[in-house]
Structure formats: C-alpha cells, structure tokens
mmCIF file of C-alpha atoms and ligand atoms in Angstrom:
data_model
loop_
_atom_site.group_PDB
_atom_site.id
_atom_site.type_symbol
_atom_site.label_atom_id
_atom_site.label_comp_id
_atom_site.label_asym_id
_atom_site.label_seq_id
_atom_site.Cartn_x
_atom_site.Cartn_y
_atom_site.Cartn_z
ATOM 1 C CA MET Q 1 3.499 -1.960 -23.333
ATOM 2 C CA LYS Q 2 3.418 -5.003 -21.108
ATOM 3 C CA HIS Q 3 3.242 -4.293 -17.385
ATOM 4 C CA GLU Q 4 5.314 -6.426 -15.045
ATOM 5 C CA LEU Q 5 5.109 -7.100 -11.331
ATOM 6 C CA PRO Q 6 8.464 -5.954 -9.885
ATOM 7 C CA ALA Q 7 10.437 -8.398 -7.742
ATOM 8 C CA LEU Q 8 9.961 -8.042 -3.983
ATOM 9 C CA PRO Q 9 12.793 -6.152 -2.268
ATOM 10 C CA TYR Q 10 13.096 -9.044 0.264
ATOM 11 C CA ALA Q 11 12.733 -12.843 0.354
ATOM 12 C CA LEU Q 12 9.252 -14.382 0.598
ATOM 13 C CA ASP Q 13 9.968 -15.574 4.144
ATOM 14 C CA ALA Q 14 11.748 -12.379 5.279
ATOM 15 C CA LEU Q 15 8.722 -10.857 7.017
ATOM 16 C CA GLU Q 16 7.917 -13.980 9.084
ATOM 17 C CA PRO Q 17 6.151 -14.325 11.439
ATOM 18 C CA LYS Q 18 4.284 -11.018 11.063
ATOM 19 C CA MET Q 19 3.605 -11.705 7.393
ATOM 20 C CA SER Q 20 4.166 -15.337 6.476
ATOM 21 C CA LYS Q 21 5.805 -16.822 3.396
ATOM 22 C CA LYS Q 22 2.458 -18.421 2.598
ATOM 23 C CA THR Q 23 0.705 -15.047 2.686
ATOM 24 C CA LEU Q 24 3.312 -13.543 0.357
ATOM 25 C CA GLU Q 25 3.141 -16.546 -1.977
ATOM 26 C CA PHE Q 26 -0.575 -15.913 -2.398
ATOM 27 C CA HIS Q 27 -0.789 -12.148 -1.949
ATOM 28 C CA TYR Q 28 2.241 -11.211 -4.046
ATOM 29 C CA GLY Q 29 2.582 -14.345 -6.198
ATOM 30 C CA LYS Q 30 -1.100 -14.888 -7.022
ATOM 31 C CA HIS Q 31 -3.287 -11.861 -6.224
ATOM 32 C CA ALA Q 32 -0.908 -9.074 -7.271
ATOM 33 C CA GLN Q 33 0.318 -11.054 -10.288
ATOM 34 C CA THR Q 34 -3.264 -11.669 -11.407
ATOM 35 C CA TYR Q 35 -4.041 -7.919 -11.403
ATOM 36 C CA VAL Q 36 -1.005 -7.359 -13.644
ATOM 37 C CA ASN Q 37 -1.963 -10.235 -15.971
ATOM 38 C CA ASN Q 38 -5.586 -9.075 -16.168
ATOM 39 C CA LEU Q 39 -4.462 -5.523 -16.902
ATOM 40 C CA ASN Q 40 -2.212 -6.639 -19.771
ATOM 41 C CA ASN Q 41 -5.093 -8.602 -21.294
ATOM 42 C CA LEU Q 42 -7.597 -5.764 -20.825
ATOM 43 C CA ILE Q 43 -5.518 -2.917 -22.296
ATOM 44 C CA ALA Q 44 -4.567 -4.715 -25.513
ATOM 45 C CA GLY Q 45 -6.018 -2.720 -28.393
ATOM 46 C CA THR Q 46 -7.363 0.123 -26.202
ATOM 47 C CA LYS Q 47 -6.182 3.715 -25.731
ATOM 48 C CA PHE Q 48 -4.492 2.554 -22.512
ATOM 49 C CA GLU Q 49 -2.269 0.067 -24.339
ATOM 50 C CA ASN Q 50 0.843 2.234 -23.827
ATOM 51 C CA ALA Q 51 -0.298 4.240 -20.802
ATOM 52 C CA SER Q 52 1.581 4.320 -17.481
ATOM 53 C CA LEU Q 53 -0.147 2.896 -14.410
ATOM 54 C CA GLU Q 54 -0.497 6.468 -13.083
ATOM 55 C CA ASP Q 55 -2.322 7.547 -16.260
ATOM 56 C CA ILE Q 56 -4.550 4.473 -16.043
ATOM 57 C CA ILE Q 57 -5.369 5.331 -12.398
ATOM 58 C CA LYS Q 58 -6.234 8.913 -13.383
ATOM 59 C CA GLY Q 59 -8.106 8.187 -16.590
ATOM 60 C CA ALA Q 60 -9.568 4.688 -16.742
ATOM 61 C CA ASP Q 61 -12.786 3.257 -15.350
ATOM 62 C CA GLY Q 62 -14.204 -0.198 -14.731
ATOM 63 C CA PRO Q 63 -11.986 -3.284 -15.040
ATOM 64 C CA ILE Q 64 -8.991 -1.411 -16.538
ATOM 65 C CA PHE Q 65 -9.006 1.036 -13.604
ATOM 66 C CA ASN Q 66 -9.534 -1.743 -11.058
ATOM 67 C CA ASN Q 67 -6.697 -3.935 -12.290
ATOM 68 C CA GLY Q 68 -4.320 -1.057 -13.090
ATOM 69 C CA SER Q 69 -4.835 0.579 -9.730
ATOM 70 C CA GLN Q 70 -4.490 -2.722 -7.877
ATOM 71 C CA ALA Q 71 -1.233 -3.404 -9.764
ATOM 72 C CA TRP Q 72 0.162 -0.026 -8.614
ATOM 73 C CA ASN Q 73 -1.226 -0.308 -5.077
ATOM 74 C CA HIS Q 74 0.320 -3.712 -4.442
ATOM 75 C CA THR Q 75 3.773 -2.729 -5.699
ATOM 76 C CA PHE Q 76 3.636 0.403 -3.517
ATOM 77 C CA PHE Q 77 2.463 -1.615 -0.506
ATOM 78 C CA PHE Q 78 5.079 -4.386 -0.736
ATOM 79 C CA ASP Q 79 7.827 -1.870 -1.524
ATOM 80 C CA GLY Q 80 7.004 0.022 1.694
ATOM 81 C CA LEU Q 81 7.760 -2.976 3.939
ATOM 82 C CA THR Q 82 11.097 -4.277 5.203
ATOM 83 C CA PRO Q 83 12.446 -6.998 7.504
ATOM 84 C CA LYS Q 84 15.113 -4.549 8.760
ATOM 85 C CA GLN Q 85 13.080 -1.711 10.102
ATOM 86 C CA LYS Q 86 14.213 1.655 11.333
ATOM 87 C CA PRO Q 87 11.477 1.769 14.012
ATOM 88 C CA GLU Q 88 10.458 5.416 13.688
ATOM 89 C CA PRO Q 89 10.627 8.136 11.054
ATOM 90 C CA THR Q 90 13.037 11.024 11.593
ATOM 91 C CA GLY Q 91 13.859 14.377 10.014
ATOM 92 C CA GLU Q 92 11.436 16.166 7.702
ATOM 93 C CA LEU Q 93 8.908 13.321 7.667
ATOM 94 C CA LEU Q 94 8.753 13.200 11.473
ATOM 95 C CA GLU Q 95 8.304 16.985 11.527
ATOM 96 C CA ALA Q 96 5.443 16.698 9.027
ATOM 97 C CA ILE Q 97 3.806 13.925 11.071
ATOM 98 C CA GLU Q 98 4.064 16.001 14.253
ATOM 99 C CA MET Q 99 2.743 19.100 12.488
ATOM 100 C CA SER Q 100 -0.232 17.179 11.030
ATOM 101 C CA PHE Q 101 -1.165 14.761 13.818
ATOM 102 C CA GLY Q 102 0.549 16.031 16.984
ATOM 103 C CA SER Q 103 2.807 12.990 17.356
ATOM 104 C CA PHE Q 104 3.969 9.802 15.629
ATOM 105 C CA GLY Q 105 1.843 7.794 18.058
ATOM 106 C CA SER Q 106 -1.239 9.828 17.259
ATOM 107 C CA MET Q 107 -0.731 9.353 13.513
ATOM 108 C CA LYS Q 108 -0.447 5.572 13.992
ATOM 109 C CA GLU Q 109 -3.563 5.586 16.168
ATOM 110 C CA GLN Q 110 -5.630 7.520 13.601
ATOM 111 C CA PHE Q 111 -4.331 5.439 10.688
ATOM 112 C CA SER Q 112 -5.017 2.182 12.579
ATOM 113 C CA LYS Q 113 -8.529 3.319 13.408
ATOM 114 C CA ALA Q 114 -9.208 4.114 9.748
ATOM 115 C CA ALA Q 115 -7.840 0.684 8.749
ATOM 116 C CA ALA Q 116 -9.842 -1.221 11.365
ATOM 117 C CA SER Q 117 -13.098 0.574 10.567
ATOM 118 C CA LEU Q 118 -12.892 0.454 6.749
ATOM 119 C CA PHE Q 119 -15.946 -1.549 5.710
ATOM 120 C CA GLY Q 120 -15.260 -4.355 3.252
ATOM 121 C CA SER Q 121 -12.194 -4.264 0.992
ATOM 122 C CA GLY Q 122 -9.885 -1.321 0.516
ATOM 123 C CA TRP Q 123 -6.772 0.580 1.453
ATOM 124 C CA VAL Q 124 -5.654 3.201 3.952
ATOM 125 C CA TRP Q 125 -3.178 5.833 2.815
ATOM 126 C CA LEU Q 126 -0.880 8.440 4.270
ATOM 127 C CA VAL Q 127 -0.959 11.210 1.663
ATOM 128 C CA MET Q 128 0.785 14.556 1.288
ATOM 129 C CA ASP Q 129 -1.153 17.773 1.382
ATOM 130 C CA GLY Q 130 1.639 20.228 0.516
ATOM 131 C CA LYS Q 131 4.145 19.670 3.324
ATOM 132 C CA GLU Q 132 1.451 18.332 5.611
ATOM 133 C CA LEU Q 133 -0.017 14.853 5.754
ATOM 134 C CA ASP Q 134 -3.479 13.364 5.776
ATOM 135 C CA ILE Q 135 -4.998 9.895 6.242
ATOM 136 C CA VAL Q 136 -7.301 8.723 3.452
ATOM 137 C CA PRO Q 137 -9.252 5.454 3.246
ATOM 138 C CA THR Q 138 -10.278 4.183 -0.203
ATOM 139 C CA SER Q 139 -12.654 1.343 -1.094
ATOM 140 C CA ASN Q 140 -11.755 -1.584 -3.343
ATOM 141 C CA ALA Q 141 -9.063 -0.517 -5.855
ATOM 142 C CA GLY Q 142 -9.195 3.192 -4.959
ATOM 143 C CA ASN Q 143 -6.001 5.247 -5.096
ATOM 144 C CA PRO Q 144 -5.518 8.900 -3.962
ATOM 145 C CA ILE Q 145 -3.545 9.666 -7.166
ATOM 146 C CA ARG Q 146 -6.939 9.806 -8.852
ATOM 147 C CA ASP Q 147 -7.674 12.881 -6.721
ATOM 148 C CA ASN Q 148 -4.244 14.374 -7.436
ATOM 149 C CA ARG Q 149 -2.920 13.522 -3.984
ATOM 150 C CA LYS Q 150 0.531 12.046 -3.365
ATOM 151 C CA PRO Q 151 0.578 8.837 -1.310
ATOM 152 C CA ILE Q 152 3.687 7.919 0.696
ATOM 153 C CA LEU Q 153 2.409 4.897 2.666
ATOM 154 C CA CYS Q 154 -0.432 2.416 2.258
ATOM 155 C CA LEU Q 155 -1.946 -0.566 4.004
ATOM 156 C CA ASP Q 156 -3.955 -3.226 2.201
ATOM 157 C CA VAL Q 157 -6.964 -4.249 4.294
ATOM 158 C CA TRP Q 158 -8.519 -6.634 1.767
ATOM 159 C CA GLU Q 159 -9.072 -9.952 3.567
ATOM 160 C CA HIS Q 160 -6.621 -11.656 1.191
ATOM 161 C CA ALA Q 161 -3.865 -9.500 2.779
ATOM 162 C CA TYR Q 162 -4.218 -11.069 6.224
ATOM 163 C CA TYR Q 163 -6.638 -13.977 6.328
ATOM 164 C CA LEU Q 164 -4.042 -16.787 6.148
ATOM 165 C CA ASP Q 165 -2.095 -15.333 9.095
ATOM 166 C CA TYR Q 166 -4.757 -13.578 11.147
ATOM 167 C CA GLN Q 167 -8.164 -14.908 9.973
ATOM 168 C CA ASN Q 168 -10.735 -12.351 11.170
ATOM 169 C CA ARG Q 169 -8.277 -10.467 13.433
ATOM 170 C CA ARG Q 170 -7.662 -7.425 11.225
ATOM 171 C CA PRO Q 171 -6.582 -5.295 14.251
ATOM 172 C CA ASP Q 172 -3.696 -7.725 14.968
ATOM 173 C CA PHE Q 173 -2.594 -7.508 11.327
ATOM 174 C CA ILE Q 174 -2.625 -3.694 11.601
ATOM 175 C CA THR Q 175 -0.590 -3.763 14.845
ATOM 176 C CA ASN Q 176 2.080 -5.966 13.258
ATOM 177 C CA PHE Q 177 2.093 -3.920 10.029
ATOM 178 C CA TRP Q 178 3.681 -1.047 11.990
ATOM 179 C CA GLU Q 179 6.671 -3.261 12.735
ATOM 180 C CA LEU Q 180 7.255 -3.877 9.021
ATOM 181 C CA VAL Q 181 6.974 -0.331 7.636
ATOM 182 C CA ASP Q 182 10.183 0.772 5.929
ATOM 183 C CA TRP Q 183 10.471 4.290 7.368
ATOM 184 C CA ALA Q 184 13.669 5.027 5.452
ATOM 185 C CA LYS Q 185 11.691 4.359 2.238
ATOM 186 C CA ILE Q 186 8.687 6.428 3.373
ATOM 187 C CA GLU Q 187 11.027 9.329 4.231
ATOM 188 C CA LYS Q 188 12.486 9.079 0.729
ATOM 189 C CA ARG Q 189 9.020 9.138 -0.836
ATOM 190 C CA TYR Q 190 8.122 12.209 1.225
ATOM 191 C CA LYS Q 191 11.259 14.119 0.190
ATOM 192 C CA GLU Q 192 10.859 13.165 -3.464
ATOM 193 C CA SER Q 193 7.222 14.328 -3.515
ATOM 194 C CA LEU Q 194 7.814 17.751 -1.921
HETATM 195 MN MN1 MN M 1 -3.978 -7.135 -1.769
#
C-alpha cells in the first residue's frame, strides 16, 4: 500500500499572513511530503507494507515509526486549520474544555505554555480522556495514539513549522495559530471520538 499526502483543504496562500504561502510550500510541499516518501520506501518488503498509519504509530519503531507518525501528524495538523475560522468552540466541546480547564482561555493558556516550553522539536496535543480533555506534549515524531489516547488538535512546534515566518519567535507563531484553528473540525473530531 502506497501512502499519499492528502491535498490541503485550502489554498497555499489562504492562511496568509499568519502562515505564509512560502511556509506551506516548504512545510506541506517538502517536509510533510518527504515523510510520506520516506515511509513508502522504508515499508517496502516489511510487515508494515500494508499497515495503516495508525498501526504503524502503535507498532513500529525507529525510522518507520518516525516517518509514519510524522506523515499522520502533519495531515492532522494541516487539516485542523482554516482561513475561515469560527473563533471559539461551542456545544459539547466547549463544555468539555470548561470541565477540564475551567475556561476556553485557560485551556489556550496552558496549551500555549506547553508549546512555548517544549524543548527542541515536537508537538503539543489536545487529547480526549473519556469525555474530558488533557494537554500532552510529545518530542520529535511522538503521537498520543501510541498511548491509546485520542487526539483532537495538535500544534507542530518543530522550527520548520515557523522559522520562515517567525524566525526564533515561537510564542508569536503560537499566538497566531489560535486564529487559524478550525473549531468546527475540532468539534467534529471530539464528537466522533466519544
Ligand atoms: Mn512539521
């Protein structure tokens, strides 16, 4: 089975100026595509040749895990952004956020803090814990699915995600990320994972 990088759900320049066309050309077009290409080369002739990305995340190690997980993570990340944002979550997801963190603002604050303080390369995730939610940082290609947790939102804090637009200013990238999150999509993920 050959893995493919799905098309973005928006144009390359749709997230300007918060995430530039140039960033997406490199981040989506080069980095994410390279993980998919590497994965296809690595799995040929192995027991993961016909495995889903989820099974690779749960069962593989080393380069196959790294490239498989990064392929999944990037698709999930890009698919959770939108140029036409509903600014705040509502309904069951908002209730879960308030139950778990006190308020939407407090969740954003805790998530942003985890993203700003993650050392080196990695991801920050909003994951489901039954109906409740938790914030989980992972290093490098890490993915909470490996620990049987259900992610509904992620932020890529590898330097390649923001360096062209923000250089060393990761906190500014995190601030602007909140204005791109597709809350309608995150609500859908929450409902589907209950
Ligand atoms: Mn990335």
